[in-house]
Coordinates of C-alpha atoms in Angstrom, one line a residue:
M112 CA -10.8 -13.7 -10.4
T113 CA -14.5 -14.6 -9.6
A114 CA -16.8 -12.5 -7.6
D115 CA -16.9 -15.1 -4.8
T116 CA -13.2 -15.5 -4.8
A117 CA -12.8 -11.8 -4.1
N118 CA -15.4 -11.8 -1.4
D119 CA -13.5 -14.7 0.3
R120 CA -10.2 -13.0 0.0
P121 CA -8.9 -11.4 3.4
V122 CA -9.1 -7.6 3.7
L123 CA -5.7 -7.9 5.4
E124 CA -3.2 -10.7 4.9
V125 CA 0.2 -10.5 6.6
T126 CA 2.4 -13.6 5.5
N127 CA 5.6 -14.4 7.3
Y128 CA 6.5 -10.7 7.6
S129 CA 10.1 -10.1 9.6
M130 CA 11.4 -6.5 10.5
A131 CA 14.3 -5.5 12.7
Y132 CA 15.7 -2.1 13.8
D133 CA 19.4 -1.1 13.5
T134 CA 20.7 0.3 16.7
D135 CA 23.8 1.4 18.0
E136 CA 24.0 -1.9 19.9
G137 CA 23.3 -3.8 16.9
R138 CA 20.3 -5.2 15.1
V139 CA 17.0 -5.9 17.2
D140 CA 14.4 -8.2 15.9
A141 CA 11.2 -6.7 16.3
L142 CA 8.8 -9.1 14.1
K143 CA 9.8 -12.4 13.4
N144 CA 7.6 -14.5 10.7
V145 CA 4.2 -13.0 11.7
S146 CA 1.5 -14.2 9.7
L147 CA -2.4 -13.4 10.3
K148 CA -5.7 -12.6 8.3
V149 CA -8.4 -10.1 9.0
R150 CA -11.8 -10.7 7.0
R151 CA -14.7 -8.2 6.4
G152 CA -16.9 -7.4 9.5
Q153 CA -14.3 -9.5 11.6
T154 CA -12.1 -8.0 14.6
H155 CA -8.8 -9.6 15.0
A156 CA -6.9 -8.8 18.1
I157 CA -3.3 -8.5 18.7
V158 CA -2.4 -9.2 22.5
G159 CA 1.0 -9.2 24.3
E160 CA 2.9 -7.2 26.6
S161 CA 4.9 -4.1 25.9
G162 CA 7.7 -4.6 23.5
S163 CA 6.1 -7.6 22.0
G164 CA 6.0 -5.9 18.5
K165 CA 2.2 -5.0 18.6
S166 CA 2.4 -1.3 17.6
T167 CA 5.4 -2.0 15.3
L168 CA 3.2 -4.4 13.3
A169 CA 0.5 -1.5 12.9
W170 CA 3.2 0.8 11.8
A171 CA 4.4 -1.7 9.3
I172 CA 0.9 -2.1 7.9
T173 CA 0.4 1.5 7.6
R174 CA 4.0 2.0 6.0
Y175 CA 5.1 4.6 9.0
L176 CA 8.3 2.8 9.8
P177 CA 11.4 4.7 10.9
G178 CA 14.5 5.3 9.1
N179 CA 16.2 2.6 11.1
A180 CA 13.7 -0.1 10.3
R181 CA 14.7 -3.0 8.0
E182 CA 12.3 -5.4 6.4
L183 CA 13.8 -8.9 6.2
G184 CA 11.1 -10.6 4.2
G185 CA 7.2 -11.5 3.9
A186 CA 4.3 -9.9 2.5
I187 CA 1.4 -7.3 3.7
L188 CA -1.6 -7.4 1.2
L189 CA -4.7 -5.1 1.6
N190 CA -7.5 -6.6 -0.5
G191 CA -4.6 -8.2 -2.6
A192 CA -2.7 -4.9 -3.0
D193 CA 1.1 -5.2 -2.0
M194 CA 1.3 -2.4 0.8
I195 CA 5.3 -3.0 0.9
G196 CA 5.7 -2.1 -2.9
M197 CA 3.0 0.5 -3.2
P198 CA 4.3 3.9 -4.6
R199 CA 4.5 6.7 -2.2
A200 CA 1.7 8.6 -4.0
D201 CA -0.6 5.6 -3.8
L202 CA 0.2 5.1 -0.1
A203 CA -0.9 8.8 0.5
R204 CA -4.3 8.0 -1.1
T205 CA -4.7 4.7 0.9
R206 CA -3.9 6.1 4.2
G207 CA -7.1 7.5 5.6
R208 CA -9.1 6.4 2.6
R209 CA -8.6 2.5 2.7
V210 CA -6.8 2.1 6.0
S211 CA -7.6 4.1 9.1
M212 CA -5.9 4.3 12.6
V213 CA -7.4 5.0 16.1
F214 CA -4.5 5.8 18.4
Q215 CA -4.2 5.2 22.1
D216 CA -4.1 8.8 23.3
P217 CA -6.7 11.2 21.6
S218 CA -5.0 14.2 22.8
S219 CA -1.7 13.2 21.1
S220 CA -3.4 12.4 17.8
L221 CA -5.5 15.6 17.4
N222 CA -3.8 18.8 16.1
P223 CA -4.2 21.1 19.2
S224 CA -4.2 24.4 17.0
M225 CA -7.2 23.1 14.9
K226 CA -10.8 23.0 15.7
L227 CA -12.1 19.4 16.1
G228 CA -14.7 20.0 13.1
D229 CA -11.7 21.1 10.9
Q230 CA -10.0 17.9 11.5
V231 CA -12.7 15.6 10.4
T232 CA -13.6 17.9 7.4
E233 CA -9.9 17.8 6.2
V234 CA -10.1 14.1 5.8
L235 CA -13.4 14.1 3.9
R236 CA -12.2 16.9 1.6
R237 CA -8.9 15.1 0.7
H238 CA -10.1 11.8 0.5
R239 CA -13.7 12.0 -0.9
G240 CA -13.3 15.2 -2.9
M241 CA -16.2 17.0 -0.9
T242 CA -16.8 20.8 -0.8
A243 CA -16.5 22.7 2.4
A244 CA -20.2 22.6 2.8
E245 CA -20.5 19.0 2.1
A246 CA -17.6 17.9 4.4
R247 CA -19.1 20.0 7.2
A248 CA -22.5 18.4 6.8
E249 CA -20.9 14.8 6.5
A250 CA -18.5 15.5 9.5
E251 CA -21.7 16.7 11.5
A252 CA -23.3 13.4 10.5
A253 CA -20.4 11.2 11.3
L254 CA -20.1 12.8 14.9
A255 CA -23.6 12.2 15.4
R256 CA -23.2 8.3 14.6
T257 CA -20.6 8.2 17.4
G258 CA -23.2 9.4 19.9
I259 CA -22.0 13.1 20.5
R260 CA -25.3 14.8 21.3
E261 CA -24.4 18.4 20.0
P262 CA -22.2 17.5 17.1
A263 CA -22.2 21.1 15.6
R264 CA -21.1 22.6 19.0
I265 CA -18.3 19.9 19.2
M266 CA -17.0 20.8 15.6
D267 CA -16.5 24.5 16.9
R268 CA -14.3 23.5 19.8
Y269 CA -10.6 23.0 20.2
P270 CA -9.3 19.5 21.6
H271 CA -8.6 21.0 25.0
E272 CA -12.0 22.0 25.2
A273 CA -13.5 18.4 24.9
S274 CA -13.3 15.6 27.2
G275 CA -11.3 12.5 26.7
G276 CA -14.3 10.4 25.7
E277 CA -15.4 13.2 23.3
K278 CA -11.9 13.4 21.8
Q279 CA -11.9 9.6 21.2
R280 CA -15.2 9.9 19.6
V281 CA -13.9 12.4 17.2
I282 CA -11.0 10.2 16.4
I283 CA -13.4 7.3 15.7
A284 CA -15.7 9.4 13.5
T285 CA -12.7 10.4 11.5
A286 CA -11.5 6.9 11.0
F287 CA -15.0 5.7 9.9
A288 CA -15.5 8.8 7.7
C289 CA -14.0 7.5 4.5
N290 CA -15.6 4.0 4.9
P291 CA -12.3 2.3 5.0
E292 CA -11.6 -1.2 4.2
L293 CA -9.4 -1.6 7.3
I294 CA -9.2 0.1 10.8
I295 CA -6.6 -0.3 13.1
F296 CA -7.3 0.2 16.8
D297 CA -4.0 0.8 18.8
E298 CA -5.0 0.5 22.5
P299 CA -7.8 3.0 22.2
T300 CA -9.3 2.9 25.6
T301 CA -6.3 2.8 27.7
A302 CA -6.3 6.6 28.5
L303 CA -10.1 6.5 29.4
D304 CA -11.9 5.8 32.6
I305 CA -13.8 2.4 32.6
L306 CA -17.5 3.8 31.9
T307 CA -16.2 5.8 29.0
A308 CA -14.2 3.1 27.8
K309 CA -17.4 0.8 27.9
Q310 CA -19.0 3.1 25.8
I311 CA -16.2 3.6 23.4
L312 CA -16.3 -0.2 22.8
E313 CA -20.0 -0.5 22.3
L314 CA -19.6 2.5 19.9
F315 CA -16.9 0.6 18.0
V316 CA -18.9 -2.8 17.8
K317 CA -22.0 -0.9 16.6
L318 CA -20.1 1.0 13.8
R319 CA -18.2 -2.3 12.8
D320 CA -21.6 -4.0 12.5
E321 CA -23.1 -1.3 10.6
T322 CA -20.2 -0.8 8.0
G323 CA -18.7 -4.3 7.8
V324 CA -15.2 -3.0 8.0
A325 CA -12.3 -5.2 8.9
A326 CA -10.6 -4.4 12.3
L327 CA -7.3 -5.1 13.8
Y328 CA -7.5 -4.4 17.6
I329 CA -4.2 -3.9 19.5
S330 CA -4.5 -4.3 23.4
H331 CA -2.9 -5.7 26.4
D332 CA -6.4 -5.9 28.1
L333 CA -7.2 -9.5 27.9
G334 CA -10.7 -8.8 29.4
L335 CA -11.4 -6.2 26.9
V336 CA -10.4 -8.4 24.0
S337 CA -12.5 -11.4 25.0
R338 CA -15.6 -9.2 24.7
I339 CA -15.0 -7.9 21.1
A340 CA -12.6 -10.2 19.1
D341 CA -13.6 -12.7 16.6
T342 CA -9.9 -14.2 16.3
V343 CA -6.7 -13.4 18.3
S344 CA -3.0 -13.5 17.6
V345 CA -0.6 -13.7 20.9
L346 CA 2.6 -11.9 20.3
Y347 CA 5.7 -12.6 22.3
Q348 CA 9.0 -11.1 21.5
G349 CA 8.0 -10.5 17.9
E350 CA 6.6 -13.8 17.3
V351 CA 2.9 -15.1 17.0
V352 CA 3.0 -17.9 19.8
E353 CA -0.6 -18.7 19.5
D354 CA -3.7 -17.9 17.4
G355 CA -7.1 -19.0 16.8
D356 CA -10.7 -18.1 17.3
A357 CA -11.1 -16.1 20.6
E358 CA -13.1 -18.7 22.4
T359 CA -10.5 -21.6 22.0
V360 CA -7.6 -19.1 22.8
F361 CA -9.2 -17.8 26.0
D362 CA -11.0 -21.1 27.1
R363 CA -8.0 -23.5 26.0
P364 CA -4.8 -21.5 26.0
Q365 CA -1.9 -23.9 24.8
H366 CA 1.3 -21.7 25.0
P367 CA 2.9 -21.0 28.4
Y368 CA 2.8 -17.4 27.7
T369 CA -0.7 -17.1 27.0
Q370 CA -1.5 -19.0 30.0
R371 CA 0.7 -16.7 32.2
L372 CA -1.2 -13.6 30.7
L373 CA -4.5 -15.1 31.7
A374 CA -3.2 -16.1 35.2
A375 CA -2.0 -12.4 35.8
L376 CA -5.6 -11.3 35.3
P377 CA -7.0 -9.7 38.5
R378 CA -9.7 -11.7 39.9
P379 CA -11.6 -10.4 43.0
Q380 CA -11.9 -14.0 44.5
D381 CA -8.0 -14.2 44.4
R382 CA -7.3 -11.9 47.4
I383 CA -3.6 -10.7 47.8
A384 CA -4.1 -8.1 50.4
V385 CA -2.4 -8.0 53.7
E386 CA -4.3 -9.0 56.8
D387 CA -7.5 -7.0 58.1
P388 CA -5.9 -4.3 60.2
Q389 CA -6.7 -4.9 64.1
D390 CA -6.4 -1.3 65.1
T391 CA -9.6 0.5 64.0
T392 CA -8.5 4.0 65.5
P393 CA -8.2 6.2 62.3
L394 CA -4.6 7.1 61.1
M395 CA -6.2 9.8 58.8
S396 CA -9.6 11.2 58.7
M397 CA -10.9 13.3 56.0
E398 CA -13.5 15.5 57.7
H399 CA -16.1 17.4 55.4
V400 CA -13.2 18.3 52.8
S401 CA -13.8 20.3 49.7
V402 CA -11.6 21.4 47.0
R403 CA -12.6 24.6 44.8
Y404 CA -11.1 25.6 41.8
N405 CA -11.5 28.9 39.9
V406 CA -12.8 30.7 43.0
P407 CA -14.0 34.2 41.7
S408 CA -12.3 37.3 43.2
L409 CA -14.5 39.8 45.4
L410 CA -14.4 42.2 42.3
T411 CA -15.7 39.4 40.1
R412 CA -18.5 38.7 42.6
L413 CA -19.6 42.4 42.6
F414 CA -20.1 42.4 38.9
D415 CA -21.3 38.9 38.5
R416 CA -23.5 37.7 41.2
D417 CA -23.8 34.1 39.4
A418 CA -20.1 33.8 39.3
A419 CA -19.3 30.5 41.5
P420 CA -16.2 28.2 41.9
H421 CA -16.0 24.8 40.5
F422 CA -15.7 22.0 43.1
G423 CA -13.4 19.2 42.4
A424 CA -14.5 17.5 45.5
R425 CA -17.3 18.4 47.9
D426 CA -17.9 17.5 51.6
I427 CA -15.8 14.5 51.4
S428 CA -15.4 12.5 54.7
F429 CA -13.8 9.0 55.2
D430 CA -11.1 7.4 57.4
V431 CA -7.9 5.3 56.7
R432 CA -6.9 2.9 59.3
P433 CA -3.2 2.0 60.2
G434 CA -2.0 -0.9 57.9
E435 CA -5.2 -0.6 55.9
L436 CA -5.4 -0.4 52.0
L437 CA -8.3 1.8 51.3
G438 CA -9.4 1.9 47.6
I439 CA -11.0 5.0 45.9
V440 CA -12.7 4.3 42.5
G441 CA -14.8 6.3 40.0
E442 CA -14.6 7.7 36.5
S443 CA -12.4 10.5 35.3
G444 CA -13.5 13.7 36.7
S445 CA -15.0 12.0 39.9
G446 CA -12.6 13.8 42.3
K447 CA -10.3 10.9 43.0
S448 CA -6.9 12.6 42.3
T449 CA -8.3 15.8 43.7
I450 CA -8.6 14.3 47.1
A451 CA -5.1 12.7 46.9
K452 CA -3.6 16.3 46.1
A453 CA -5.5 17.7 49.1
A454 CA -4.2 15.0 51.4
T455 CA -0.3 15.6 50.2
G456 CA -0.8 19.4 50.2
L457 CA -0.7 19.8 46.3
N458 CA -4.5 21.2 46.5
P459 CA -5.7 23.7 48.8
F460 CA -8.7 22.6 50.7
D461 CA -11.5 23.4 53.1
G462 CA -12.5 21.2 55.9
R463 CA -10.3 19.3 58.2
I464 CA -7.6 16.6 57.8
T465 CA -6.7 14.7 60.9
F466 CA -3.6 12.5 60.9
D467 CA -2.0 10.5 63.5
G468 CA -3.8 12.6 66.1
R469 CA -2.7 15.9 64.7
S470 CA -5.5 18.1 63.0
F471 CA -5.0 20.3 59.9
D472 CA -7.4 22.8 58.5
S473 CA -5.1 24.0 55.7
R474 CA -2.3 22.8 53.7
D475 CA -0.2 25.9 54.9
R476 CA -0.1 23.9 58.4
F477 CA 1.3 20.8 56.9
D478 CA 4.9 20.4 58.4
R479 CA 8.1 18.7 57.5
D480 CA 6.9 15.6 59.5
Y481 CA 3.5 15.4 57.9
R482 CA 4.9 15.8 54.4
R483 CA 7.4 13.0 55.1
Q484 CA 4.7 10.7 56.6
V485 CA 2.5 11.0 53.7
Q486 CA 3.8 10.1 50.4
I487 CA 2.3 9.7 47.1
V488 CA 3.0 7.6 43.9
F489 CA 1.9 9.2 40.5
Q490 CA 0.2 7.3 37.6
H491 CA 2.9 8.2 35.0
P492 CA 6.6 7.7 36.3
D493 CA 8.0 9.6 33.3
A494 CA 6.3 12.9 34.6
S495 CA 7.5 12.2 38.3
L496 CA 11.1 11.1 37.8
N497 CA 13.7 13.7 36.9
P498 CA 15.0 12.7 33.6
R499 CA 18.3 14.5 34.3
E500 CA 19.0 12.5 37.7
T501 CA 20.2 8.9 37.9
I502 CA 18.1 6.4 39.8
G503 CA 20.5 6.5 42.6
R504 CA 20.2 10.3 43.2
I505 CA 16.3 10.2 42.7
L506 CA 16.2 7.6 45.7
A507 CA 18.9 9.4 47.7
R508 CA 16.8 12.5 47.7
P509 CA 14.3 11.8 50.3
L510 CA 17.3 10.2 52.6
R511 CA 19.0 13.5 52.4
L512 CA 15.9 15.7 52.6
Y513 CA 14.6 14.0 55.9
D514 CA 18.0 13.0 57.3
L515 CA 17.1 9.5 57.7
V516 CA 20.6 7.9 57.1
P517 CA 24.0 9.1 57.7
R518 CA 25.7 10.7 54.6
D519 CA 28.1 7.7 54.2
G520 CA 25.3 5.1 54.5
I521 CA 23.1 6.6 51.6
A522 CA 24.8 4.4 49.0
D523 CA 23.9 1.2 50.8
R524 CA 20.5 2.4 51.6
V525 CA 19.8 3.2 47.9
R526 CA 21.0 -0.4 47.0
Q527 CA 18.5 -1.8 49.7
L528 CA 15.5 0.2 48.2
L529 CA 16.4 -1.1 44.9
E530 CA 16.5 -4.6 46.1
M531 CA 13.3 -4.2 48.1
V532 CA 11.4 -3.5 44.8
L533 CA 13.2 -6.3 43.0
L534 CA 15.6 -4.2 40.9
P535 CA 19.3 -4.8 40.7
P536 CA 21.6 -2.6 42.4
E537 CA 23.4 -1.4 39.2
F538 CA 20.1 0.5 38.1
A539 CA 21.5 3.1 40.6
G540 CA 23.8 4.6 37.8
R541 CA 21.1 4.2 35.3
Y542 CA 18.7 7.2 34.0
P543 CA 14.7 6.8 33.8
H544 CA 14.7 6.6 30.2
Q545 CA 16.8 3.4 30.3
L546 CA 14.1 1.5 32.3
S547 CA 10.8 0.0 31.2
G548 CA 7.5 1.5 32.4
G549 CA 7.0 -1.2 35.1
Q550 CA 10.7 -0.7 36.4
K551 CA 10.2 3.1 36.5
Q552 CA 7.0 2.7 38.5
R553 CA 9.0 0.5 40.9
V554 CA 11.5 3.2 41.4
A555 CA 8.6 5.6 42.2
I556 CA 7.3 3.3 44.8
A557 CA 10.9 2.9 46.2
R558 CA 11.2 6.4 46.5
A559 CA 7.8 6.8 48.4
F560 CA 9.0 4.2 50.9
A561 CA 12.4 5.6 51.4
A562 CA 10.9 8.4 53.5
E563 CA 9.4 5.6 55.8
P564 CA 5.8 7.0 55.8
K565 CA 2.8 5.8 57.5
L566 CA 0.6 6.4 54.6
V567 CA 1.4 5.9 50.8
I568 CA -1.0 7.2 48.3
C569 CA -1.0 5.5 45.0
D570 CA -2.7 7.4 42.1
E571 CA -3.5 5.0 39.2
I572 CA -0.2 3.5 39.4
T573 CA -1.2 0.3 37.3
A574 CA -3.3 2.1 34.9
S575 CA -0.6 2.1 32.0
L576 CA 1.0 -1.2 32.7
D577 CA 0.4 -4.5 31.1
V578 CA -1.6 -7.1 32.9
S579 CA 1.4 -9.2 34.1
V580 CA 3.5 -6.1 35.1
Q581 CA 0.3 -4.8 36.8
A582 CA 0.0 -8.0 38.8
A583 CA 3.9 -8.0 39.8
V584 CA 3.4 -4.3 40.9
A585 CA 0.4 -4.9 42.8
R586 CA 2.0 -7.9 44.7
L587 CA 5.0 -5.9 45.4
L588 CA 2.9 -3.0 47.0
V589 CA 1.1 -5.5 49.4
E590 CA 4.6 -6.9 50.3
L591 CA 6.0 -3.6 51.1
Q592 CA 2.7 -2.5 53.0
S593 CA 3.1 -5.9 54.9
R594 CA 6.8 -5.2 55.9
S595 CA 6.5 -1.6 56.6
G596 CA 3.0 -1.5 58.4
A597 CA 2.2 1.5 56.2
A598 CA -1.5 2.4 55.3
C599 CA -2.4 2.8 51.6
L600 CA -4.8 5.0 49.8
F601 CA -5.2 3.3 46.4
I602 CA -6.9 5.3 43.5
T603 CA -8.1 3.2 40.6
H604 CA -10.7 2.9 38.0
D605 CA -9.9 -1.1 38.0
L606 CA -12.6 -2.7 40.2
N607 CA -11.3 -6.2 39.7
L608 CA -7.8 -5.2 41.0
I609 CA -9.1 -3.1 43.8
R610 CA -11.3 -6.0 45.0
Q611 CA -8.1 -8.1 45.2
L612 CA -6.2 -5.4 47.2
A613 CA -8.5 -3.4 49.3
H614 CA -9.9 -3.8 52.8
R615 CA -12.7 -1.3 52.1
I616 CA -13.6 0.8 48.9
V617 CA -14.9 4.3 48.5
V618 CA -17.0 5.3 45.4
M619 CA -16.8 8.9 44.0
Q620 CA -18.8 10.7 41.3
H621 CA -18.7 14.4 40.2
G622 CA -16.5 15.2 43.4
V623 CA -19.2 13.5 45.8
L624 CA -18.6 10.4 47.8
M625 CA -21.3 8.0 46.7
D626 CA -20.6 4.7 48.3
E627 CA -18.3 3.2 51.0
F628 CA -18.2 -0.5 51.8
D629 CA -15.9 -3.4 52.8
A630 CA -14.3 -4.9 49.6
A631 CA -16.2 -8.4 50.4
D632 CA -19.5 -6.5 49.9
A633 CA -18.9 -5.0 46.5
T634 CA -21.6 -7.0 45.0
A635 CA -24.0 -7.0 47.8
P636 CA -27.6 -5.7 47.7
G637 CA -27.8 -1.9 48.6
R638 CA -24.9 -0.8 46.6
A639 CA -25.3 2.5 44.9
D640 CA -26.6 2.3 41.4
Y641 CA -23.4 4.3 40.2
T642 CA -21.2 1.5 42.0
R643 CA -23.3 -1.1 40.1
A644 CA -22.8 0.7 36.8
L645 CA -18.9 0.6 37.6
L646 CA -19.0 -3.0 38.3
D647 CA -21.1 -3.8 35.1
A648 CA -18.6 -2.0 33.2
V649 CA -15.5 -4.1 34.1
P650 CA -14.4 -6.3 31.2
V651 CA -13.9 -9.8 32.4
A652 CA -12.3 -12.4 30.5
R653 CA -13.5 -16.1 30.5
M654 CA -10.9 -17.8 33.0
P655 CA -9.8 -21.3 31.7
T656 CA -8.6 -24.1 34.1
L657 CA -4.8 -23.4 34.1
P658 CA -1.8 -25.7 34.7
Q659 CA 0.0 -25.3 38.0
P660 CA 2.9 -23.4 36.6
A661 CA 0.6 -20.5 35.3
R662 CA -1.5 -20.6 38.4
A663 CA 1.4 -20.3 40.6
L664 CA 1.6 -16.5 39.4
L665 CA -1.4 -15.9 41.4
S666 CA 0.1 -17.0 44.7

């Protein structure tokens, strides 16, 4: 083989690869005749909804398949080397050295019992044969290349002592540390706020250009993919239904599934909010609300005059009107969820909350009626739905707790609630683990509206959902709000989505309210610098002219 031929060879070549899982219900085809190529210095994106086979393909490439996986044919080559037939000892040397992977959630991919520096040096010592001193010096340099300002200090911290962005930078530094031929990125920014995600993407592009590494980038965020990908494969139910260079796929999508994904992207000009509320009398008013954590005791203050509490939110004031959807945006740590928890009594607070004409200066004064009228839907339904209860019992609980329907009418009301969120009645007998992420979030929304509230607080409820599921959940929420007349406090970092939904928007940073404006004025002159930074960080895909069936998704 000549040098020119070797240089022209793809770093990764997957050819007609098929794989299935053996389950109690029979064989489930996960990947069907998948083919793709990734060349040096190129980013190839795999896009598709949850369950399309994106992560399964990543596990197949790295040879981390579960015991019930059955490979049905095809080839996976890394610079011409057969990954499928590679001996176990060679695989151990290949992983980390020739192929690296950056996972979605850095918290789950870092060892919580090891210092961050030790986790980077371990890779260097194992794959590059460095001494402890050499590995530490190289690890510090690798962390510095990711933009971490004090790498030596970060190396001596444990994962729980670092922010989400810092942890993801450590993962990326580890992935690049051995100069691999291929790096697989599996939704690496999903767990990050929008500004941190932008920084991570810029870091990825910088390191890719410096090293010439081939990258396989897995994501359901089409706006993000359109910014960084050279080529794209669209995966649907395990099959590649469309592929090509990114510009062609995004500007002239041919397959109906690709068109539907693009149609589901939130666009601020495509408003789906309920009509502007006519009643301007506030339903809820936050009046100089502050939330303090780690308040020092009197004894601590006697011995340490500098001891002070940490403010999760400081002097926050805003109103929510009847029937209004008010958006709260900001990066992680801005105080968004802190305010939501204060409003629902999950956090103690200073200041005053006025609701429906009644005033409260402490969460201890929230009574049964207030707690029914103010409901919350959390970001992760897996953490808020009892895994030991059926969906029917979960939805029946608020009905029993607040005596909303007679006992013999509970089953009928549960059925109505399921139909209200577009789920079949038979789901009442299922458990949460038997539902998809979008279905579980619909159940959580149904539980909130079961209490017949006047205000529903939605805390990042679409953050972990596919773009098409996100669009469906957003439309559902607006429909329920329209039917019930309830107001909504919608917390998110997705400015495109909130500009579709909200009547007004509040911007928070470091626990302080920085900006407040009508949704239509988001880009008007006079916006705070931080608001403009958030708007600039939003990844926006090129929007093609779509055929009518795809456009119908936006109505």
